[in-house]
Coordinates of C-alpha atoms and ligand atoms in Angstrom, one line a residue:
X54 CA 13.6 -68.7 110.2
X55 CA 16.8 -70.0 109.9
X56 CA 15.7 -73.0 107.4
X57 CA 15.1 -70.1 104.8
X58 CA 17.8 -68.3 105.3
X59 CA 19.8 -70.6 102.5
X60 CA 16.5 -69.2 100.0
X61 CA 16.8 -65.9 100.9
X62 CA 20.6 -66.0 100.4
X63 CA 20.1 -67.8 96.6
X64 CA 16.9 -65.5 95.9
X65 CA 19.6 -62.4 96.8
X66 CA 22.3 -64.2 94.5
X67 CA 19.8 -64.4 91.6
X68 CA 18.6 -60.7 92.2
X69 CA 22.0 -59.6 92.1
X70 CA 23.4 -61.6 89.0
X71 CA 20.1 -60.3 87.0
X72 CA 20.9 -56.6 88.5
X73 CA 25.0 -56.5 87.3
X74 CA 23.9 -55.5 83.4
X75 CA 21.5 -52.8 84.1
X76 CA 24.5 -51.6 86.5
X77 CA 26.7 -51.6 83.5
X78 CA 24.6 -50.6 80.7
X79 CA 25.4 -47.4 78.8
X80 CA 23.8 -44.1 80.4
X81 CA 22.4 -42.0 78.0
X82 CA 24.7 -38.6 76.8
X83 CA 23.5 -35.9 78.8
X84 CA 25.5 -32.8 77.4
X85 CA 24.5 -30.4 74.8
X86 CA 23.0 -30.9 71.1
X87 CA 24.0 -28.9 67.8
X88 CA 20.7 -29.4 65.7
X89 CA 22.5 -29.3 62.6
X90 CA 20.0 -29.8 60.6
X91 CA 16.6 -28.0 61.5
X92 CA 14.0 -27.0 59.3
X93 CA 11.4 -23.9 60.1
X94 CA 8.9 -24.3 57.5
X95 CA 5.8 -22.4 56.4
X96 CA 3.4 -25.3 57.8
X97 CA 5.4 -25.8 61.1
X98 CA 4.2 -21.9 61.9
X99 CA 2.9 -20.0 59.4
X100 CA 3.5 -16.7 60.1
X101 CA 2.7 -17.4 63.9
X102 CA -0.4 -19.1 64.2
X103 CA 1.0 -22.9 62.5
X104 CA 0.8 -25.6 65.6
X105 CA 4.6 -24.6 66.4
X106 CA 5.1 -21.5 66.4
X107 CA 8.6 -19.4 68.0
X108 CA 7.8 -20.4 71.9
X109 CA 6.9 -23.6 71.1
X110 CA 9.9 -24.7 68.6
X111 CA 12.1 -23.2 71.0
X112 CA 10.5 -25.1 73.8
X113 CA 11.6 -28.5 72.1
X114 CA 15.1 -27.4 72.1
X115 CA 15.5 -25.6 75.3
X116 CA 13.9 -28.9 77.5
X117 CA 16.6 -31.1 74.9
X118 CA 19.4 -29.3 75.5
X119 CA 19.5 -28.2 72.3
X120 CA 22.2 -24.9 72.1
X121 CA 22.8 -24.3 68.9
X122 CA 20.6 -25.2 65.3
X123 CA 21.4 -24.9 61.6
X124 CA 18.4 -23.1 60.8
X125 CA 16.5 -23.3 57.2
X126 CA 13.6 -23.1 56.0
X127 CA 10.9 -22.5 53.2
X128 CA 10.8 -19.7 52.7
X129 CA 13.6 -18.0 54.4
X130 CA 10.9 -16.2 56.4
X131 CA 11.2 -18.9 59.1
X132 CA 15.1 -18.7 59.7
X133 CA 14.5 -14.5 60.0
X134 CA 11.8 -14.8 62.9
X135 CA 13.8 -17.9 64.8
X136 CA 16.8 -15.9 64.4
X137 CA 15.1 -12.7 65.7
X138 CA 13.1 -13.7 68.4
X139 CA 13.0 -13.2 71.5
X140 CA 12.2 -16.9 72.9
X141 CA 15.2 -17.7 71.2
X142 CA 17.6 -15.5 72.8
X143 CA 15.1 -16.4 76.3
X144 CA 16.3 -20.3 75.4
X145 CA 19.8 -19.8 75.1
X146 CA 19.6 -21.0 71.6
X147 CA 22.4 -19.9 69.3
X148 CA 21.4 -19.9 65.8
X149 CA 23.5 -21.0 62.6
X150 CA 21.3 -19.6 59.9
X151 CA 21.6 -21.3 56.0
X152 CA 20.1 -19.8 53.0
X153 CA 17.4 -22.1 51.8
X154 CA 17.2 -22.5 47.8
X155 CA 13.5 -22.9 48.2
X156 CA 10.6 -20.4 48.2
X157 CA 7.9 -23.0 47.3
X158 CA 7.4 -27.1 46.8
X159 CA 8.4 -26.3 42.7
X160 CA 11.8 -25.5 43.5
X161 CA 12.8 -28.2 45.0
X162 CA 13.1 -30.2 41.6
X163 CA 14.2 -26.9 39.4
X164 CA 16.8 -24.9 42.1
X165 CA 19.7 -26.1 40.5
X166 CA 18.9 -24.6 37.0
X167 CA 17.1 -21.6 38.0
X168 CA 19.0 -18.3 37.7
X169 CA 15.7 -16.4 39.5
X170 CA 17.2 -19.1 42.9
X171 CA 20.7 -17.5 42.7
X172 CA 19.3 -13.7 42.9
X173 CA 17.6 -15.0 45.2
X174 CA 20.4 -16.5 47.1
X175 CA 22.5 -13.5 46.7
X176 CA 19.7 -11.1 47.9
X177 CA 19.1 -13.2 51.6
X178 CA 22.9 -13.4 51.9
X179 CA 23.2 -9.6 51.2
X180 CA 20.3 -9.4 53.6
X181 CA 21.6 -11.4 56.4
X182 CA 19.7 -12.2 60.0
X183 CA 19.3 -10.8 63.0
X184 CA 21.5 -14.0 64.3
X185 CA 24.4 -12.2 62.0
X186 CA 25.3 -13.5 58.4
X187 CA 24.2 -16.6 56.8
X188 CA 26.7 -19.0 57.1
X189 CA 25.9 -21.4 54.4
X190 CA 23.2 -22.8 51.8
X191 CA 20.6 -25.6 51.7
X192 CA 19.7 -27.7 52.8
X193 CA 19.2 -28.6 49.0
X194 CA 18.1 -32.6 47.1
X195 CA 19.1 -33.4 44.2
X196 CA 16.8 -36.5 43.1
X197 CA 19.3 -37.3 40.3
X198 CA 22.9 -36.9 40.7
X199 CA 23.9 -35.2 37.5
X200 CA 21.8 -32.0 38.1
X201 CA 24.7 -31.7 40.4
X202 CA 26.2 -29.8 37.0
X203 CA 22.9 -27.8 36.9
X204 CA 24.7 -24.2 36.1
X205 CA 22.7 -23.0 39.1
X206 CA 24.4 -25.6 41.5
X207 CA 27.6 -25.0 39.8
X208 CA 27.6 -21.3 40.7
X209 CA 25.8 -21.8 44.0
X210 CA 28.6 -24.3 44.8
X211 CA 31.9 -21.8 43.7
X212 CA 29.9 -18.8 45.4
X213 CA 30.0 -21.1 48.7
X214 CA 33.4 -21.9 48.3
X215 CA 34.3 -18.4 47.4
X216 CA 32.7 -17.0 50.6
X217 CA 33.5 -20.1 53.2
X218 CA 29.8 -21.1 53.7
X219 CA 28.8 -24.1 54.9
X220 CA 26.7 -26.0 52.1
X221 CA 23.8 -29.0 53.6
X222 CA 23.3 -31.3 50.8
X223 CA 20.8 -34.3 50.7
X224 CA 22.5 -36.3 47.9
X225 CA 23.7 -39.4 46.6
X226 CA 26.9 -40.2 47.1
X227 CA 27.6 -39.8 43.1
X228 CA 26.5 -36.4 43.3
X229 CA 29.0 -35.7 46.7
X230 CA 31.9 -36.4 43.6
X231 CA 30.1 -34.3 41.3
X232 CA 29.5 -31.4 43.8
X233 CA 32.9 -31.6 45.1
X234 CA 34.5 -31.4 41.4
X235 CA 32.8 -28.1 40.7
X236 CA 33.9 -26.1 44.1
X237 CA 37.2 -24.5 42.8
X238 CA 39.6 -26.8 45.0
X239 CA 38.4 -30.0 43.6
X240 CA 36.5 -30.5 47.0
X241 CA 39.8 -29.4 49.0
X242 CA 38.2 -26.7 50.8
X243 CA 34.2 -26.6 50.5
X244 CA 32.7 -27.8 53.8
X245 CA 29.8 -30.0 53.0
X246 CA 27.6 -31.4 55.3
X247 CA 26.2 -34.7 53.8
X248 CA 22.3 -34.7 54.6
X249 CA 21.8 -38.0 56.3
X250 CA 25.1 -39.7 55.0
X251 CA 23.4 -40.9 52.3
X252 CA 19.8 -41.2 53.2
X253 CA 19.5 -44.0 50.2
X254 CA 22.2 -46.0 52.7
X255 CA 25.7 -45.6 50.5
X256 CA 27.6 -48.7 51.7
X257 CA 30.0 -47.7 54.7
X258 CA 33.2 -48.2 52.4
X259 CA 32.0 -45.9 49.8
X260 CA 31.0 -43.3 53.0
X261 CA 34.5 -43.8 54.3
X262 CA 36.3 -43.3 50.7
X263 CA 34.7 -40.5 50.5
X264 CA 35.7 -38.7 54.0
X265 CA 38.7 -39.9 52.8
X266 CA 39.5 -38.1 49.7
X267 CA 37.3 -34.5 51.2
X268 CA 38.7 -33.4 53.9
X269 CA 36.0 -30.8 55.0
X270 CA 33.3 -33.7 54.3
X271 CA 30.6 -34.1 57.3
X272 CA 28.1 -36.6 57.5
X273 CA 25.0 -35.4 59.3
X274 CA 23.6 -38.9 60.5
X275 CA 19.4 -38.7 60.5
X276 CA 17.6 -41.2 59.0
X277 CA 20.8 -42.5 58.4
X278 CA 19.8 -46.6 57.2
X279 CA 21.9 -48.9 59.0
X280 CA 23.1 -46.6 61.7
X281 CA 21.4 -48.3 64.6
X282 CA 20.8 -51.8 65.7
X283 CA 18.7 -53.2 68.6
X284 CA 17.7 -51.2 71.1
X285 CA 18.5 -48.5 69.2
X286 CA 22.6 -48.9 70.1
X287 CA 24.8 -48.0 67.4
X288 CA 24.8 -50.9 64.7
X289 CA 28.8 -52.3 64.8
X290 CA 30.3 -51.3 61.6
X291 CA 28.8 -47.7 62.4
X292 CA 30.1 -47.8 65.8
X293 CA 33.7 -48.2 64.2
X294 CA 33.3 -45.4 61.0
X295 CA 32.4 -42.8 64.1
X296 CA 35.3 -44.2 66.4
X297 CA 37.5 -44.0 63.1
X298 CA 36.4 -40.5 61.9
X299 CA 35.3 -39.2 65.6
X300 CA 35.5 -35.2 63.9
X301 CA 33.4 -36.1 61.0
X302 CA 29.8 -36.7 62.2
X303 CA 27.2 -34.6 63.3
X304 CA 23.3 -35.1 64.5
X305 CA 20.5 -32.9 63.2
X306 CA 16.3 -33.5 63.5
X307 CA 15.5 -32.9 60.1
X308 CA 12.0 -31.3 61.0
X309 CA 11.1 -31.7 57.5
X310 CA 7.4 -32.2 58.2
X311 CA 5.3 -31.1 61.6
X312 CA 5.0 -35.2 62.5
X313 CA 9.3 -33.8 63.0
X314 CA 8.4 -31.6 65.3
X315 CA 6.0 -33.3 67.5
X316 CA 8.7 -36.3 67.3
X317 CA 11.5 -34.2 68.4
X318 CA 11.5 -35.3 72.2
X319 CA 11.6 -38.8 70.7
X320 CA 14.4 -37.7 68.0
X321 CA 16.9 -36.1 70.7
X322 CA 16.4 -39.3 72.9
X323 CA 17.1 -41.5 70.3
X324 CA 20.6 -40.0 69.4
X325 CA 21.3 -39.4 73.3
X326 CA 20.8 -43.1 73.5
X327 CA 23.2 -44.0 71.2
X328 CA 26.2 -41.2 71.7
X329 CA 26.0 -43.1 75.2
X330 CA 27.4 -46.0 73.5
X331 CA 30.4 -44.1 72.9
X332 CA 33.4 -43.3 74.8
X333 CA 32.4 -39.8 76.4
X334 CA 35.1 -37.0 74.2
X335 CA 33.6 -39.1 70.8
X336 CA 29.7 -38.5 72.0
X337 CA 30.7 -34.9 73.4
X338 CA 32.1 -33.9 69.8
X339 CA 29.5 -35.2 67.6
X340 CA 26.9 -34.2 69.5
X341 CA 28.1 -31.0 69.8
X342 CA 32.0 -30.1 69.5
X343 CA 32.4 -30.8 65.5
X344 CA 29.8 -28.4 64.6
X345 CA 30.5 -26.3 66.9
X346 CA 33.8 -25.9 65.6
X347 CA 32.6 -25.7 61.9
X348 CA 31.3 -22.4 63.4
X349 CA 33.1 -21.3 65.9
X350 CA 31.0 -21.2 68.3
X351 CA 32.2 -21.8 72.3
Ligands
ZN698 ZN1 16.0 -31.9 55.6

């Protein structure tokens, strides 16, 4: 016995010294999500009977600890039953309901020069949810930048301006400029969440100029390229933009097809993963605290 006590004492050395990283490696953010960028689409429940419908979207977020959503959708019939229902009151689900600029696939490449999209704009807003008033527009794309000057987008822009709604924009970062140069204060004052940061992957300079020069400007970070490295830990330089601009980020599922919403366990765990990389007051407010704010919610 006591010639392998020296083994056991080395094996017990070796266990240990392979056991000290996984005793310091990151724990995954555990607090509260803002789903700032959630899409209830026709497909997802059509009307009820879709393979999500109310009780089961609401089941993703409630069992993700997922509070609040930006909710949108085409058509705007999804936002009205989400912000109506029952399950989501039941789920403790506070919702942030945005116009949508789209009643159909068609106007996703014609919103920004068709005058029937801003009656229709103005009719929702007039309209408002059983969540309370709309409290901004889009999410929208613009596939080439200069339809940014579309007279549609121009107005849709001043109108959010004028009436301090939020705007969601999946955009290039030419079209941020463009955007930003038609809100009457030059882009002083209109808050506008960027869509994925630049889902084409802007280089992190020209996303830094441009939080710069906006002050209201928020990235929204999915599908973000370049965000993450391995293991799905924050990627350096990214790590130091959110450490630099710590009330400028926010995370969103972007349930932009149902493959989204059957993902979202999967989506929530991936950005809990990573906010753990950060000190715990940075992963607290863009996970929850900087959109929260945006809306003043508690
Ligand atoms: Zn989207």
């Amino acid at each position: 016995m006591r010639a392998i006590a020296p083994i056991a004492a080395l094996l017990l050395a070796a266990c240990s010294a392979v056991a000290v990283p996984s005793a310091f490696a990151q724990t995954p953010y555990a607090g509260p999500l803002f789903d700032t960028h959630l899409h209830y689409n026709q497909e997802a429940w059509d009307g009820n009977t879709g393979p999500y419908p109310p009780a089961e979207a609401l089941a993703r977020m409630q069992r993700n600890n997922v509070k609040a959503i930006i909710a949108n959708s085409r058509p705007n019939a999804g936002t009205q039953t989400l912000a109506a229902a029952r399950e989501t009151r039941e789920a403790g689900v506070t919702v942030v309901p945005f116009v949508r600029l789209y009643r159909n696939r068609d106007d996703y490449s014609n919103w920004f020069r068709d005058e029937t999209i801003h009656e229709m704009v103005q009719t929702e807003l007039a309209r408002g949810t059983a969540s309370g008033p709309y409290r901004g527009i889009g999410e929208f794309h613009l596939y080439e930048s200069a339809n940014a000057n579309g007279p549609v987008a121009r107005k849709l822009i001043a109108l959010a301006e004028r009436q301090k709604l939020a705007v969601l924009a999946h955009v290039d970062d030419v079209a941020i400029d463009l955007l930003m140069a038609n809100a009457p204060s030059k882009g002083q004052s209109l808050r506008l969440i960027w869509a994925h940061t630049g889902i084409g992957g802007a280089p992190i300079e020209r996303v830094q100029a441009l939080l710069e020069r906006y002050p209201l400007l928020m990235g929204e970070l999915s599908y973000r390229p370049g965000l993450t490295c391995e293991g799905g830990k924050l990627c350096p330089e990214w790590r130091a933009l959110l450490l630099k601009y710590p009330d400028r980020f926010v995370v969103g599922s972007d349930t932009w097809v149902n493959q989204r919403w059957s993902a979202y366990d999967e989506i929530m765990r991936g950005y809990r993963t990573w906010l753990g990389d950060l000190p715990p007051d940075v992963a607290q407010r863009i996970a929850w605290g900087n959109a929260a704010a945006l809306f003043n919610l508690r």
